[in-house]
PDB file of C-alpha atoms in Angstrom:
ATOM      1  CA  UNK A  23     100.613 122.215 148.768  1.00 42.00           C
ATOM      2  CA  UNK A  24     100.530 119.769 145.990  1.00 43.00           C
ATOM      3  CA  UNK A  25      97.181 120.667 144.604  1.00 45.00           C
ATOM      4  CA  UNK A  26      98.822 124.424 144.458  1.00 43.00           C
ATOM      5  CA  UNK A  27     101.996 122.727 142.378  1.00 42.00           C
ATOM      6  CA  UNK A  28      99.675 120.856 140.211  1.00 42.00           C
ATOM      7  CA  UNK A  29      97.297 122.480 138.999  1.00 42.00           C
ATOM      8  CA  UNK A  30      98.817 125.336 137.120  1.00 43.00           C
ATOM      9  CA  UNK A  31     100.278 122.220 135.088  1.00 42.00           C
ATOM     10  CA  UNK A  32      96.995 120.357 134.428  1.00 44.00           C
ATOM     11  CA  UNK A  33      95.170 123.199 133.337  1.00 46.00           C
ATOM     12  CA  UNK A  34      94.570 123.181 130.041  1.00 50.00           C
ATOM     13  CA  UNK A  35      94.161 119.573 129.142  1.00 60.00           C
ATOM     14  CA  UNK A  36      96.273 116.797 127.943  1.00 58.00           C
ATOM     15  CA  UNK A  37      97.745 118.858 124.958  1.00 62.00           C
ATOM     16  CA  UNK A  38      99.015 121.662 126.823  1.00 70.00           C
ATOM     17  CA  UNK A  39     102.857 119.986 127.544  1.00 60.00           C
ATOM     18  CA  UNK A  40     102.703 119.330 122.892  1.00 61.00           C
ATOM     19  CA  UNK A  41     101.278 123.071 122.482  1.00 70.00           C
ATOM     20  CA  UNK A  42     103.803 124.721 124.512  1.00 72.00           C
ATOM     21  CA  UNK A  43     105.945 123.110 122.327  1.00 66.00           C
ATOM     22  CA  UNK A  44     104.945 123.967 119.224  1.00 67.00           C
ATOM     23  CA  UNK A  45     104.936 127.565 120.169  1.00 74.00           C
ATOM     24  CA  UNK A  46     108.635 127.402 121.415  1.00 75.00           C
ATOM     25  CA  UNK A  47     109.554 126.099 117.794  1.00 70.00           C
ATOM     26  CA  UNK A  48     107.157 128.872 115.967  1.00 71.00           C
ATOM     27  CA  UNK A  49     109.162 131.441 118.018  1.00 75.00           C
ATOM     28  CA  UNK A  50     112.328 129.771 117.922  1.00 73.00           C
ATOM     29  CA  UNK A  51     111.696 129.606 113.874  1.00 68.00           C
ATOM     30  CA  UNK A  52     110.443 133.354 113.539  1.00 68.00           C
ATOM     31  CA  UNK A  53     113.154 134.428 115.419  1.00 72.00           C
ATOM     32  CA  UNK A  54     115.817 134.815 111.771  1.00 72.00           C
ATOM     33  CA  UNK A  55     113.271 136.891 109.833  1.00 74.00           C
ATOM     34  CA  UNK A  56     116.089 136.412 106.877  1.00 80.00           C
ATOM     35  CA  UNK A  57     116.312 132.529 106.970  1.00 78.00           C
ATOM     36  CA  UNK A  58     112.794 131.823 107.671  1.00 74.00           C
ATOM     37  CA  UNK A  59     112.149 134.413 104.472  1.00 80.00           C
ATOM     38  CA  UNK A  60     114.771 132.011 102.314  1.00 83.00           C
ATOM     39  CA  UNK A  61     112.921 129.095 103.667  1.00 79.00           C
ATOM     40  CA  UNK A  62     109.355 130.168 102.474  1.00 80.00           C
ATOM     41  CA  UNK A  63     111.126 130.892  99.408  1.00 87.00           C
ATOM     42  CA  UNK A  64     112.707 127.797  98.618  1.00 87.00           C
ATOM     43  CA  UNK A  65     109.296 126.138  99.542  1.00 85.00           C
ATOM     44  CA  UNK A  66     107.201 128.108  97.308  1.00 88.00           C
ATOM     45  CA  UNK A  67     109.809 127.685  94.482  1.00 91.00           C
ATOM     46  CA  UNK A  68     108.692 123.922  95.002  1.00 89.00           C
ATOM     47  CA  UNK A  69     105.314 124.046  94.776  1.00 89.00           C
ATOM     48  CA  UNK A  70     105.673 126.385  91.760  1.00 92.00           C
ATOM     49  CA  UNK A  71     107.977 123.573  90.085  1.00 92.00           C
ATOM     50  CA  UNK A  72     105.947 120.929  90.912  1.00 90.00           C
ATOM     51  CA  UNK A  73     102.890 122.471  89.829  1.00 92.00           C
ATOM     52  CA  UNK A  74     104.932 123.825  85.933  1.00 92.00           C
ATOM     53  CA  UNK A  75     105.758 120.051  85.863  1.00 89.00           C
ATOM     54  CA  UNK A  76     102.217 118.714  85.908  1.00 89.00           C
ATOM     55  CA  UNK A  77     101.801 121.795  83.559  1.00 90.00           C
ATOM     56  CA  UNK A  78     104.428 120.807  80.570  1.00 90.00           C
ATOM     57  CA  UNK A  79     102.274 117.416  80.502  1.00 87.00           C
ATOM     58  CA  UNK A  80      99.075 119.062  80.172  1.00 86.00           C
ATOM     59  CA  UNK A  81     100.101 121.584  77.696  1.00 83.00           C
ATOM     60  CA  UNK A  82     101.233 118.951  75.337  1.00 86.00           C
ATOM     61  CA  UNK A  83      98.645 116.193  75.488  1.00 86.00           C
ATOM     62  CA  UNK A  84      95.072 118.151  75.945  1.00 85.00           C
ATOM     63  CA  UNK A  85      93.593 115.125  77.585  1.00 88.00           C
ATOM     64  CA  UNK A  86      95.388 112.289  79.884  1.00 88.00           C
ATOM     65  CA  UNK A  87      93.698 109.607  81.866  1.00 86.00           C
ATOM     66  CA  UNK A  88      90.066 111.501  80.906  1.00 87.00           C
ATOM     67  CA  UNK A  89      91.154 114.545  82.569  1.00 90.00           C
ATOM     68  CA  UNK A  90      92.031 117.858  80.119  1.00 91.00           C
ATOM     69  CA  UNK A  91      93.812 120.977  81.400  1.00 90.00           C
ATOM     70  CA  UNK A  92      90.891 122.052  84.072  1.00 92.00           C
ATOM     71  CA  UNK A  93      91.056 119.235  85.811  1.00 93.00           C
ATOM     72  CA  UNK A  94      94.215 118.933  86.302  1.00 93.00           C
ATOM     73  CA  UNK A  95      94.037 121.777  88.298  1.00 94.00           C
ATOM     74  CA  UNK A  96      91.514 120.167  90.424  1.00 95.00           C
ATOM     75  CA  UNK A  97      93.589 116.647  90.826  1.00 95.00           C
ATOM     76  CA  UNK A  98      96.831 118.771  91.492  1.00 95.00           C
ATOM     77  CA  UNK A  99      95.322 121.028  94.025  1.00 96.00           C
ATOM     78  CA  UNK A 100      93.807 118.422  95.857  1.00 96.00           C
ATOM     79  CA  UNK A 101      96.828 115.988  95.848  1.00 96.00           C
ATOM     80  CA  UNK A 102      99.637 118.802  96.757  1.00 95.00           C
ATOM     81  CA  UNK A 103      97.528 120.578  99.470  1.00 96.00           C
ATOM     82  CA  UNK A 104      96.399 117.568 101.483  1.00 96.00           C
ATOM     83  CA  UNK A 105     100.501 116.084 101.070  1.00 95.00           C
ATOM     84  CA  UNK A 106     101.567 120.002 101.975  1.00 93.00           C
ATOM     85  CA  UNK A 107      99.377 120.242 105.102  1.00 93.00           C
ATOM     86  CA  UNK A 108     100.205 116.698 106.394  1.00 93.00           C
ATOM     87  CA  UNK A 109     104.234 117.992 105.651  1.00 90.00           C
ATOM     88  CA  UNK A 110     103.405 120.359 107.763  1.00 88.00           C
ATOM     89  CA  UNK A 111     102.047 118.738 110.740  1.00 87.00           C
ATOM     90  CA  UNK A 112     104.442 115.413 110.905  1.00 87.00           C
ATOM     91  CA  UNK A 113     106.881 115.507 107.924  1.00 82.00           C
ATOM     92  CA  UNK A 114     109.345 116.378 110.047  1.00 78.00           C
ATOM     93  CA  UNK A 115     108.942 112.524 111.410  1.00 82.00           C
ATOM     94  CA  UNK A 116     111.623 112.002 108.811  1.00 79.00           C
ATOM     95  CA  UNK A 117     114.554 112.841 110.991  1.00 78.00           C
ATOM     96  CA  UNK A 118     113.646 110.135 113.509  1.00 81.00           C
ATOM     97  CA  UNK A 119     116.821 108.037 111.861  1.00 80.00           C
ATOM     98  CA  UNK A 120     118.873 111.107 113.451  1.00 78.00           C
ATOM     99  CA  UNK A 121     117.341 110.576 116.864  1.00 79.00           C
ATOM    100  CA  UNK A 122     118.293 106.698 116.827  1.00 77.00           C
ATOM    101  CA  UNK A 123     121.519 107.085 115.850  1.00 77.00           C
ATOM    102  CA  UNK A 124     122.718 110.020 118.153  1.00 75.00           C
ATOM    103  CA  UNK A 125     120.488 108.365 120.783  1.00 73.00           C
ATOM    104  CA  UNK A 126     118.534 111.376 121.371  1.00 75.00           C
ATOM    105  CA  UNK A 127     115.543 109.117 121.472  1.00 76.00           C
ATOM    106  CA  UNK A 128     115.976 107.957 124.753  1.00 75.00           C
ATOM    107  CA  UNK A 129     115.084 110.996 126.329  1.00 76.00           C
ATOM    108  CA  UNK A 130     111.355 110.651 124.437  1.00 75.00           C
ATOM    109  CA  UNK A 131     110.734 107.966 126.577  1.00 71.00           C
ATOM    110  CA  UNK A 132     111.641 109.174 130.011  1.00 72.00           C
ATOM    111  CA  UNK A 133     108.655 112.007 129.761  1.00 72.00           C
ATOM    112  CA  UNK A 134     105.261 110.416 129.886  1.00 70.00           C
ATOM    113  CA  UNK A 135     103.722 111.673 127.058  1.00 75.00           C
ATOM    114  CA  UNK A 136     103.076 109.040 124.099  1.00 80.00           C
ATOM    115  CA  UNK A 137     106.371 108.634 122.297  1.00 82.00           C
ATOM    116  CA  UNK A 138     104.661 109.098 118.752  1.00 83.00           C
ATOM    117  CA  UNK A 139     102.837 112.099 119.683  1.00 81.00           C
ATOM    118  CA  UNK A 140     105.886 113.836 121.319  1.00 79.00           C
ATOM    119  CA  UNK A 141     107.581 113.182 117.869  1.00 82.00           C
ATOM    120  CA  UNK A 142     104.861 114.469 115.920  1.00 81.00           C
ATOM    121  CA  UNK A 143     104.798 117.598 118.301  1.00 76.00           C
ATOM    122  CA  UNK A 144     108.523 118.020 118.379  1.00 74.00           C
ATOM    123  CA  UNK A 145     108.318 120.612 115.845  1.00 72.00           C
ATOM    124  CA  UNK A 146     106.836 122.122 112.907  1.00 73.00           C
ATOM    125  CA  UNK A 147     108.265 123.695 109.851  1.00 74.00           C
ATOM    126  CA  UNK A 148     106.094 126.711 108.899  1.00 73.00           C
ATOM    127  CA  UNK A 149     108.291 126.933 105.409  1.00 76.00           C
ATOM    128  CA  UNK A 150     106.376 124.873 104.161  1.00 81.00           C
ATOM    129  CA  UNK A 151     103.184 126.985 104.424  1.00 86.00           C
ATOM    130  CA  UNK A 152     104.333 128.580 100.662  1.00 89.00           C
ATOM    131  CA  UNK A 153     103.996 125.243  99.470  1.00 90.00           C
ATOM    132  CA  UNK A 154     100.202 124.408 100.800  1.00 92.00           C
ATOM    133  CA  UNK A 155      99.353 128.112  99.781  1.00 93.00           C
ATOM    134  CA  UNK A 156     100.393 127.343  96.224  1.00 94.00           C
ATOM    135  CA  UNK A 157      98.155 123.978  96.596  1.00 95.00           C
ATOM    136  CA  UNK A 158      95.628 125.989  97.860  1.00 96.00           C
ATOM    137  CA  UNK A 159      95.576 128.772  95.037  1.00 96.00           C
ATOM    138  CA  UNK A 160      95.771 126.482  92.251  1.00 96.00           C
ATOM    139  CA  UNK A 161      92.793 124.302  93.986  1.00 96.00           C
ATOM    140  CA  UNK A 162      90.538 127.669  94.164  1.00 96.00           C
ATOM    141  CA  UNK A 163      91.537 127.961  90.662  1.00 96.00           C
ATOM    142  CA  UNK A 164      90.178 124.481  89.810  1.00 95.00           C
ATOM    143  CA  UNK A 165      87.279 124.497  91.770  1.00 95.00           C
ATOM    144  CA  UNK A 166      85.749 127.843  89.638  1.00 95.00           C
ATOM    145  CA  UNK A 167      87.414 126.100  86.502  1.00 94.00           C
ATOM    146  CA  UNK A 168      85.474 123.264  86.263  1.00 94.00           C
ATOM    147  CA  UNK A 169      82.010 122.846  85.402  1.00 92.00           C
ATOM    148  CA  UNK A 170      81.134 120.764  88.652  1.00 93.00           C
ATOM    149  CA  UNK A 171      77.387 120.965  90.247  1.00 92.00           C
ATOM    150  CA  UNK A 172      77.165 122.216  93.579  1.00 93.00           C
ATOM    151  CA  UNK A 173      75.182 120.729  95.911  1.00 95.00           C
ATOM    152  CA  UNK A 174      75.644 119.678  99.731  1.00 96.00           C
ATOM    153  CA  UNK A 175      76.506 116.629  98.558  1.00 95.00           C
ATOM    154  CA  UNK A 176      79.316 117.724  96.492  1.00 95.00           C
ATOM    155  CA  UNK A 177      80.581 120.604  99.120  1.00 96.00           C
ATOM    156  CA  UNK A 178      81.040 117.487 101.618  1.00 97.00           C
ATOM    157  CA  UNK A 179      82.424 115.226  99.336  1.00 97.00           C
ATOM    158  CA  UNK A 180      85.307 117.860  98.805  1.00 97.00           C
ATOM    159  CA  UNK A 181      85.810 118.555 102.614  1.00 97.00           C
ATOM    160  CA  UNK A 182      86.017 114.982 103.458  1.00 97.00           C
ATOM    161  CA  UNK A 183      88.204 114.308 100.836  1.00 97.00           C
ATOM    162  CA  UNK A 184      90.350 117.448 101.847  1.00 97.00           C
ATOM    163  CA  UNK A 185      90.525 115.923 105.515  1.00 97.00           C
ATOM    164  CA  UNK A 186      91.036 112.039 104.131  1.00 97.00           C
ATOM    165  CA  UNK A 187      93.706 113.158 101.890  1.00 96.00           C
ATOM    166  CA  UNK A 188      95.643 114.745 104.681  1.00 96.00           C
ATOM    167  CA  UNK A 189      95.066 112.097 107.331  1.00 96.00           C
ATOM    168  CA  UNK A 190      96.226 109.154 104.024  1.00 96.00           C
ATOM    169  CA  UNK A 191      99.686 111.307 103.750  1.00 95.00           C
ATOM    170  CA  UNK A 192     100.163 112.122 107.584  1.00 94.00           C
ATOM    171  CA  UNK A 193      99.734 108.109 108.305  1.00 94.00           C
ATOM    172  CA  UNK A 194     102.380 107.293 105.162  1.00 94.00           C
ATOM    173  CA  UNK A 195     104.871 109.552 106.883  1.00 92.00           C
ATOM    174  CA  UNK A 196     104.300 107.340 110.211  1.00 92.00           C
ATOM    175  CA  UNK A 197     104.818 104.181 108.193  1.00 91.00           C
ATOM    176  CA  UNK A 198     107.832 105.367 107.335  1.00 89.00           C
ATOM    177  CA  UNK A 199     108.872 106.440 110.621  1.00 87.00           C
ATOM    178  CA  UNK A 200     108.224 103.048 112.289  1.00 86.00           C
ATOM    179  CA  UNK A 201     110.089 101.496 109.286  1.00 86.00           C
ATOM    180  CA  UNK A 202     113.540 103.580 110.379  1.00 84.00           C
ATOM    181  CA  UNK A 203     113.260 101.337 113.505  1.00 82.00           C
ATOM    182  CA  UNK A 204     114.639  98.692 111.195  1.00 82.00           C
ATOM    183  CA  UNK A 205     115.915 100.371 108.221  1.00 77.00           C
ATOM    184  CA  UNK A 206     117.606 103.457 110.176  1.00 64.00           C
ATOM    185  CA  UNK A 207     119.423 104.502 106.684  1.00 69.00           C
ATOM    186  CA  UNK A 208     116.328 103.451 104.652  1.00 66.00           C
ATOM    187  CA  UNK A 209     115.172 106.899 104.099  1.00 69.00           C
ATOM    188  CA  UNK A 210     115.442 106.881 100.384  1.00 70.00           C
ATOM    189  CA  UNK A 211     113.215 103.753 100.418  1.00 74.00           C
ATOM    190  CA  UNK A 212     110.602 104.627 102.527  1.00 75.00           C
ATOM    191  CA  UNK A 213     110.721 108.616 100.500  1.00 77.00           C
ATOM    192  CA  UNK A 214     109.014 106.216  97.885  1.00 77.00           C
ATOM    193  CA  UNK A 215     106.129 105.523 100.031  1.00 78.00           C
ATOM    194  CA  UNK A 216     105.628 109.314 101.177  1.00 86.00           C
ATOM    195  CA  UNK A 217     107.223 111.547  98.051  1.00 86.00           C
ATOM    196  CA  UNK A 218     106.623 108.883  95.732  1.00 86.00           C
ATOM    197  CA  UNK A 219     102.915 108.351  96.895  1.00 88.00           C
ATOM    198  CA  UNK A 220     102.547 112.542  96.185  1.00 90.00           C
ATOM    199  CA  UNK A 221     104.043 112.358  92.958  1.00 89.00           C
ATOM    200  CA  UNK A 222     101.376 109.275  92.086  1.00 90.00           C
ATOM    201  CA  UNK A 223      98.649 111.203  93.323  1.00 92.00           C
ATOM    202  CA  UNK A 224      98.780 113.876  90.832  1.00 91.00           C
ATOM    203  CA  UNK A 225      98.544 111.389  88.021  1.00 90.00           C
ATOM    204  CA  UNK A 226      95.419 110.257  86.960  1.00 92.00           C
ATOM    205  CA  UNK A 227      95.729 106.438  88.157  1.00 91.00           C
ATOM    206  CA  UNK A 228      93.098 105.315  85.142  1.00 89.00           C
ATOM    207  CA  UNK A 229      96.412 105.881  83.331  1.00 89.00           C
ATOM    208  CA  UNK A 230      98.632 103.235  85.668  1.00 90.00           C
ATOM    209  CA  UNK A 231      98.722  99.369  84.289  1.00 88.00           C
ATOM    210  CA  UNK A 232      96.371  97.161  86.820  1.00 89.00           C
ATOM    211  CA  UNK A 233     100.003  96.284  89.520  1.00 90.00           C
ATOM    212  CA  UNK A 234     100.104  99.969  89.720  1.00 89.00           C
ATOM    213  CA  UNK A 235      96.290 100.671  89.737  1.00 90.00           C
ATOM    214  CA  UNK A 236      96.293  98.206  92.982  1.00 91.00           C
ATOM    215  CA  UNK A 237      98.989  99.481  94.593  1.00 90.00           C
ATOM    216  CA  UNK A 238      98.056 103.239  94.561  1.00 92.00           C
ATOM    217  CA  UNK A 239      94.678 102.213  94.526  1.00 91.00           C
ATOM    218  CA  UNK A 240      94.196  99.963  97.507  1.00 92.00           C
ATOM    219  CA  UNK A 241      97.837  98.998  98.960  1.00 91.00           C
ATOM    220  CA  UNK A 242      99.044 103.032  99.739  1.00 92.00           C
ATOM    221  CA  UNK A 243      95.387 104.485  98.670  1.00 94.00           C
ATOM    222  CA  UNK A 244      96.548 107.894  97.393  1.00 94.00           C
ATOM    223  CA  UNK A 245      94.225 107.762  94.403  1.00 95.00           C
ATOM    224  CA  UNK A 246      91.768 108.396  97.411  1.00 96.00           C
ATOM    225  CA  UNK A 247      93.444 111.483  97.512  1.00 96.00           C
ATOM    226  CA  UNK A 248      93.202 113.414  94.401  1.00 95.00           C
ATOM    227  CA  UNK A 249      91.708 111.110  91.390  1.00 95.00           C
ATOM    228  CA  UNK A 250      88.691 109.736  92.942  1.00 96.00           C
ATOM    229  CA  UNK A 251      87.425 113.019  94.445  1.00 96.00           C
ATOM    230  CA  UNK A 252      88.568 114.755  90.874  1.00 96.00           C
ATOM    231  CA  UNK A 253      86.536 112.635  88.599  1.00 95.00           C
ATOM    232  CA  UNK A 254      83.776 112.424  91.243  1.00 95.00           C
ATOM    233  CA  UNK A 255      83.146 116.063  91.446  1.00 95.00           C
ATOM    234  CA  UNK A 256      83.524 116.602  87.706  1.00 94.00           C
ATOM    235  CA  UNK A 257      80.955 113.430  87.429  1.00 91.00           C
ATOM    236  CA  UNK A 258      83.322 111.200  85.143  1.00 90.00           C
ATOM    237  CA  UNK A 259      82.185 107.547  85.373  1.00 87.00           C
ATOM    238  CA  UNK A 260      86.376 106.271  86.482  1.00 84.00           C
ATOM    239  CA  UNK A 261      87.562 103.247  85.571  1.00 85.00           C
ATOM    240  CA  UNK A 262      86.494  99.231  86.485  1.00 83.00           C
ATOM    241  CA  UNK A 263      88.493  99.304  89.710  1.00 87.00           C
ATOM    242  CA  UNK A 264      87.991 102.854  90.439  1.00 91.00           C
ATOM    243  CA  UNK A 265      84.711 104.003  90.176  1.00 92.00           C
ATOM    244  CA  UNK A 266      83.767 107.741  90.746  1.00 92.00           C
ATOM    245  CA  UNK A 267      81.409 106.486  93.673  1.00 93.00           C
ATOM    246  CA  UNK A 268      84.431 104.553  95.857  1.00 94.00           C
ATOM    247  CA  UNK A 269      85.614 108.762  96.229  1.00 95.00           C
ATOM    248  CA  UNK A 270      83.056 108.382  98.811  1.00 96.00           C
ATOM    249  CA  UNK A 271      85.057 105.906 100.558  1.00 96.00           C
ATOM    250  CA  UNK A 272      88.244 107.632 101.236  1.00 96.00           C
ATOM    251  CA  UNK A 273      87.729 108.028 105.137  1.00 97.00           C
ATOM    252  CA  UNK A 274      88.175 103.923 104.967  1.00 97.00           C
ATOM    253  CA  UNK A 275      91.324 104.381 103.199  1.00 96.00           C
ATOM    254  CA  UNK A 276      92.378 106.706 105.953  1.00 97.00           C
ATOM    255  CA  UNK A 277      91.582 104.374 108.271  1.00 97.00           C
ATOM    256  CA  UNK A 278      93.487 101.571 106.823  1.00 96.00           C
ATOM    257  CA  UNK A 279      96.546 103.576 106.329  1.00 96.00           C
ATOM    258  CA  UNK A 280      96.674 104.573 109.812  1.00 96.00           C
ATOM    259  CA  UNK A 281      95.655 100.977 110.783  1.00 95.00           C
ATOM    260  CA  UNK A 282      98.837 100.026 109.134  1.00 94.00           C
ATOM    261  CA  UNK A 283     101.352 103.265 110.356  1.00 93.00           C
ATOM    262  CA  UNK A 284     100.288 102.119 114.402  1.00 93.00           C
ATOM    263  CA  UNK A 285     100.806  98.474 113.213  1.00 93.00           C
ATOM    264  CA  UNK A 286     104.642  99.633 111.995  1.00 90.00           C
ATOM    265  CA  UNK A 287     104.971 102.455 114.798  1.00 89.00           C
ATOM    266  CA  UNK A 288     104.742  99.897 118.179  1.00 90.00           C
ATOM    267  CA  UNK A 289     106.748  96.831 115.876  1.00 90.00           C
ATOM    268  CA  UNK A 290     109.383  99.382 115.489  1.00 84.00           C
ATOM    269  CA  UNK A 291     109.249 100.774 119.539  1.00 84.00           C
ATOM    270  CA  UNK A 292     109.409  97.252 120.629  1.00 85.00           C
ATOM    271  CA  UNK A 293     111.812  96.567 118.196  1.00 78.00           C
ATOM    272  CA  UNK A 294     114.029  99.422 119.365  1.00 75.00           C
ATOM    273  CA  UNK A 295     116.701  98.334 122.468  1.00 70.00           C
ATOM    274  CA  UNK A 296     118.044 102.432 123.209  1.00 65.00           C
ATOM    275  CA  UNK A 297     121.022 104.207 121.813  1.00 58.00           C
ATOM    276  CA  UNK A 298     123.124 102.147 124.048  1.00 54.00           C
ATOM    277  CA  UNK A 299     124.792 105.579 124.860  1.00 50.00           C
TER     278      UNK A 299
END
């Protein structure tokens, strides 16, 4: 009898409890054709902004940081589809401050799931799609634009960095959320870790002073993101701190930033005493 019970619940692996929950909130989000509409629109309107900002600079000084018009296309489309993806998949860890205060977050730790994982998997915001597929046009765009030698060595380079760049922004959106443990009305600070880090990524860092060159550089890595890979592919030499080569080395910057969002994430669980609802 409890074999029959079990098993219809085991089958499909672990991730079956945090699938079946993703497709409840892809239906539940389909299911106002006119909002969800408004919703792609508003998020394609900000890619489209974002991407006429880095634009106006371009048009008015032909080269910045060593990169000219062409490449910017490259170091925006990698920056703003590896930060639109990772939106995607656990931006939405941003309303954890809601969860502690109405004590919601409780209930996460009842179910035996991992708590970060049933936050990640809580839901997803498919608006934002219109934002990654601007990212992902202008990126194209770059990628024929620029005068970059193909080789197997290049096509890897560009899908690691792809994958590092998402996995860099996904882990700064889990510092943050292990910082609300603390902060809980912090949001605007730790915004400058996650939205701030984008916005730095679509700069060339060569143009950042050396306190700014270490902290995008090394502290929150997003120049592993965009500018390395950028100036690798298109076989610029980068600057003292940042050579072209360390593009290479942007699955270690991964690595560290997630080293540092688990670090935050179980300080702020054990840090957390309940909603004392």
């Amino acid at each position: 009898m409890g074999d029959a019970t079990t098993a219809p619940a085991t089958s499909g692996g672990p991730l079956r409890p945090y699938l079946a929950v993703l497709r409840s909130r892809v239906r539940s989000q389909q299911a106002y054709p006119l909002s969800f509409a408004a919703d792609l629109l508003s998020s394609l309107l900000i890619g489209l902004v974002e991407f006429a900002e880095v634009w106006v600079i371009y048009d008015n000084v032909p080269v910045l940081g060593g990169l000219n018009l062409r490449g910017m296309l490259l170091l925006f489309g990698l920056s703003s589809l590896a930060f639109a993806v990772a939106q995607i998949m656990v931006g939405h860890t941003d309303t954890l401050p809601t969860y502690i205060r109405l004590g919601t977050l409780d209930a996460f730790h009842l179910r035996p799931q991992p708590l970060l994982l049933q936050l990640i998997t809580s839901d997803i915001s498919l608006r934002r799609l219109a934002r990654a597929a601007v990212a992902l046009t202008v990126l194209v765009i770059g990628l024929f634009a620029n005068p970059i030698a193909w080789s197997l060595a290049t096509v890897t380079l560009l899908l690691v960095s792809i994958g590092s760049g998402i996995a860099i922004f996904a882990g700064l959106f889990v510092v943050a959320a292990g910082l609300q443990f603390f902060l809980v009305d912090g949001s605007e600070l730790t915004n400058s870790f996650t939205y701030g880090g984008n916005f730095a990524s679509q700069q060339p860092t060569s143009v950042f002073g050396n306190p700014l060159k270490l902290l995008f550089g090394f502290a929150v890595p997003v120049a592993f993101v965009a500018y390395l890979p950028t100036i690798a592919l298109l076989g610029r030499p980068g600057t003292a701190w940042l050579p072209a080569n360390l593009a290479w080395a942007s699955p270690v910057a991964a690595l560290w930033v997630w080293g540092l969002a688990l670090g935050c994430w179980q300080i702020g669980v054990r840090h957390y005493q309940g909603g004392g609802g």
